[in-house]
Tab-separated table of C-alpha atoms in Angstrom:
chain	number	residue	atom	x	y	z
M	1	MET	CA	0.096	-0.026	-0.094
M	2	HIS	CA	2.718	2.276	0.606
M	3	MET	CA	3.432	2.135	-3.530
M	4	MET	CA	0.073	3.167	-4.051
M	5	SER	CA	0.814	6.705	-2.404
M	6	LEU	CA	4.206	7.266	-4.266
M	7	PRO	CA	2.615	7.969	-7.728
M	8	HIS	CA	0.448	10.783	-5.744
M	9	LEU	CA	3.989	12.473	-4.705
M	10	ARG	CA	5.221	11.641	-8.218
M	11	GLU	CA	2.129	14.173	-9.634
M	12	LYS	CA	3.005	16.611	-7.469
M	13	LYS	CA	6.985	16.572	-7.925
M	14	ASN	CA	6.371	16.703	-11.887
M	15	ALA	CA	3.807	19.917	-11.085
M	16	THR	CA	5.260	22.988	-13.101
M	17	ALA	CA	5.773	26.339	-11.264
M	18	PHE	CA	7.803	29.768	-11.752
M	19	SER	CA	10.780	29.949	-9.376
M	20	LEU	CA	11.490	33.737	-7.705
M	21	VAL	CA	14.046	33.954	-9.917
M	22	GLU	CA	11.936	33.485	-13.113
M	23	MET	CA	9.409	36.044	-11.910
M	24	LEU	CA	11.983	38.703	-10.888
M	25	GLY	CA	13.594	38.142	-14.449
M	26	VAL	CA	10.079	38.828	-16.175
M	27	ILE	CA	9.728	41.554	-13.600
M	28	THR	CA	12.686	43.405	-14.787
M	29	VAL	CA	12.215	43.197	-18.304
M	30	ILE	CA	8.676	44.208	-18.024
M	31	ALA	CA	10.034	47.563	-16.225
M	32	ILE	CA	12.848	47.747	-18.778
M	33	LEU	CA	10.509	47.651	-21.680
M	34	ALA	CA	7.985	49.943	-19.909
M	35	GLY	CA	10.861	52.652	-19.261
M	36	LEU	CA	11.727	52.507	-23.036
M	37	THR	CA	8.299	53.000	-23.933
M	38	LEU	CA	7.361	55.808	-22.048
M	39	GLY	CA	10.875	57.707	-22.377
M	40	GLY	CA	10.212	57.497	-25.978
M	41	ALA	CA	6.581	59.258	-25.656
M	42	GLY	CA	7.864	61.915	-23.895
M	43	ALA	CA	10.282	62.755	-27.088
M	44	VAL	CA	7.290	62.171	-29.227
M	45	ARG	CA	5.059	64.457	-27.393
M	46	ARG	CA	7.941	67.470	-27.722
M	47	HIS	CA	8.390	66.643	-31.138
M	48	GLY	CA	4.980	66.939	-31.858
M	49	ALA	CA	4.576	70.233	-30.001
M	50	VAL	CA	7.727	71.626	-31.900
M	51	ASN	CA	5.863	70.851	-35.140
M	52	GLN	CA	2.187	72.380	-33.909
M	53	ALA	CA	4.563	75.542	-33.135
M	54	LYS	CA	5.972	75.278	-36.373
M	55	SER	CA	2.258	74.715	-38.073
M	56	GLU	CA	1.218	77.989	-36.082
M	57	ILE	CA	3.914	80.317	-36.816
M	58	ALA	CA	3.772	79.749	-40.781
M	59	ALA	CA	-0.198	80.085	-40.300
M	60	LEU	CA	0.518	83.346	-38.155
M	61	GLU	CA	3.157	84.598	-41.202
M	62	ALA	CA	0.207	83.858	-43.442
M	63	ALA	CA	-2.368	85.930	-42.070
M	64	CYS	CA	-0.082	88.827	-41.388
M	65	ALA	CA	0.913	88.833	-45.324
M	66	ARG	CA	-3.487	88.785	-45.480
M	67	TYR	CA	-3.247	91.400	-43.566
M	68	TYR	CA	-0.495	93.538	-45.325
M	69	ALA	CA	-2.427	93.126	-48.496
M	70	ASP	CA	-5.033	95.254	-47.226
M	71	PHE	CA	-3.233	97.540	-45.810
M	72	ASN	CA	0.154	97.798	-46.774
M	73	SER	CA	1.274	97.205	-43.319
M	74	TYR	CA	1.810	94.649	-40.868
M	75	PRO	CA	0.343	94.893	-37.639
M	76	SER	CA	2.795	96.795	-35.727
M	77	ASN	CA	3.092	98.862	-32.615
M	78	THR	CA	5.084	96.122	-30.614
M	79	THR	CA	8.158	96.926	-28.572
M	80	VAL	CA	9.554	93.444	-27.693
M	81	LEU	CA	12.374	91.899	-30.286
M	82	PRO	CA	13.331	88.491	-29.751
M	83	ASP	CA	16.550	89.220	-27.436
M	84	SER	CA	15.229	91.858	-25.298
M	85	SER	CA	13.294	90.183	-22.835
M	86	PHE	CA	13.607	86.554	-21.651
M	87	ASN	CA	10.246	86.146	-19.730
M	88	PRO	CA	7.562	85.265	-22.520
M	89	LEU	CA	4.899	86.037	-19.599
M	90	SER	CA	5.353	89.628	-19.048
M	91	GLY	CA	7.275	91.053	-22.481
M	92	TYR	CA	5.609	88.917	-25.217
M	93	SER	CA	1.988	89.197	-24.249
M	94	THR	CA	1.808	92.857	-25.135
M	95	ALA	CA	3.220	92.364	-28.379
M	96	GLY	CA	0.552	89.425	-28.573
M	97	MET	CA	-2.431	91.247	-27.915
M	98	VAL	CA	-2.002	93.638	-30.866
M	99	VAL	CA	-1.307	91.032	-33.375
M	100	PHE	CA	-4.288	89.059	-31.884
M	101	SER	CA	-6.433	91.806	-32.016
M	102	ASN	CA	-5.293	93.194	-35.513
M	103	LEU	CA	-5.470	89.717	-37.119
M	104	LEU	CA	-8.866	88.805	-35.668
M	105	GLY	CA	-10.243	92.228	-36.902
M	106	SER	CA	-11.029	93.648	-33.511
M	107	THR	CA	-8.977	96.901	-33.877
M	108	ARG	CA	-6.481	98.234	-35.492
M	109	ILE	CA	-4.317	100.959	-33.786
M	110	SER	CA	-4.331	103.698	-36.293
M	111	ALA	CA	-7.963	102.683	-37.909
M	112	ALA	CA	-11.403	101.897	-36.924
M	113	PRO	CA	-12.071	98.152	-36.511
M	114	THR	CA	-12.557	96.377	-39.839
M	115	GLY	CA	-14.156	93.313	-38.526
M	116	LYS	CA	-12.847	91.169	-40.862
M	117	ARG	CA	-10.938	88.042	-39.871
M	118	TYR	CA	-7.343	86.960	-41.219
M	119	PHE	CA	-6.964	84.337	-38.806
M	120	GLU	CA	-8.915	81.447	-37.112
M	121	PRO	CA	-7.422	79.799	-34.508
M	122	LYS	CA	-7.750	76.995	-33.085
M	123	PRO	CA	-9.195	77.101	-29.269
M	124	SER	CA	-5.898	75.835	-27.820
M	125	MET	CA	-4.284	78.447	-29.887
M	126	VAL	CA	-6.066	81.122	-27.567
M	127	SER	CA	-5.255	82.340	-23.844
M	128	SER	CA	-7.391	81.496	-21.217
M	129	ASP	CA	-8.233	85.282	-20.958
M	130	GLY	CA	-8.447	85.685	-24.792
M	131	SER	CA	-6.486	88.325	-25.354
M	132	HIS	CA	-3.202	87.147	-27.100
M	133	PHE	CA	-2.041	83.460	-29.266
M	134	VAL	CA	-0.551	80.849	-27.091
M	135	ASP	CA	2.540	78.191	-28.159
M	136	PRO	CA	1.558	74.691	-27.336
M	137	TRP	CA	3.293	75.095	-24.181
M	138	GLY	CA	1.267	77.855	-23.192
M	139	TYR	CA	3.396	80.713	-23.216
M	140	PRO	CA	2.488	83.683	-25.849
M	141	TYR	CA	4.094	83.597	-29.301
M	142	GLY	CA	6.458	86.490	-29.580
M	143	TYR	CA	5.840	88.982	-32.139
M	144	TYR	CA	7.828	91.939	-33.840
M	145	SER	CA	7.180	94.069	-36.798
M	146	ASP	CA	8.251	97.797	-37.699
M	147	GLY	CA	4.880	97.870	-39.958
M	148	THR	CA	6.965	97.643	-43.225
M	149	ASN	CA	9.072	94.252	-42.996
M	150	PRO	CA	7.861	91.149	-42.358
M	151	PRO	CA	7.247	90.174	-38.954
M	152	ALA	CA	9.613	88.274	-36.848
M	153	ILE	CA	7.154	85.605	-35.039
M	154	TRP	CA	8.382	83.234	-32.358
M	155	SER	CA	7.743	80.299	-29.766
M	156	THR	CA	10.209	80.015	-26.722
M	157	ALA	CA	8.871	76.202	-26.722
M	158	GLY	CA	8.682	76.403	-22.915
M	159	GLN	CA	11.849	78.021	-22.014
M	160	THR	CA	11.894	81.369	-20.169
M	161	ASN	CA	15.427	82.182	-19.966
M	162	ARG	CA	18.299	82.906	-21.996
M	163	THR	CA	20.267	79.483	-22.031
M	164	GLY	CA	17.124	77.909	-23.904
M	165	THR	CA	17.332	80.363	-26.847
M	166	ASN	CA	19.091	77.591	-29.107
M	167	ARG	CA	15.526	75.812	-28.684
M	168	TRP	CA	13.263	78.473	-29.948
M	169	ILE	CA	11.302	77.890	-32.740
M	170	THR	CA	11.376	80.852	-35.123
M	171	SER	CA	9.947	82.283	-38.286
M	172	TRP	CA	13.372	83.513	-39.550
M	173	PRO	CA	15.868	80.812	-40.538
M	174	ALA	CA	18.159	79.740	-37.893
M	175	ASN	CA	21.792	80.397	-38.050
């Protein structure tokens, strides 16, 4: 009778299971794959935001060209040059308000409002207070024009200090 209990023991001995080392190995591989995926996702999001900003800057340039065709001048009265203020929340918003109101037909600095819209922004491109255009990072677009030359339009690409200017997205060619 003692032999009859042996097959029962053999069944338990042949049962398969994962060891602790195998489980840790699988968890490690999953963690590495998750890290690679999440790290790549951040780069993809940044790349997407850069492309969106380039597209929006090109659209603003085209709107300014349409404005120029009607008034023989670009929206002007801006004082902030690309290198004079590195805080896009303070200085850039004033210049952005001028171009915003002119392109949306709400006012011309030197004339009465025309009501003609030169640009139809996406809701995500308008600041929360509805006063200026914002880039994909939520900062106002920089804008400068003397009225006669094509405007300089730029995004700080989320940078708020001088060390990040090499990552700015601009309407002028990079050096």
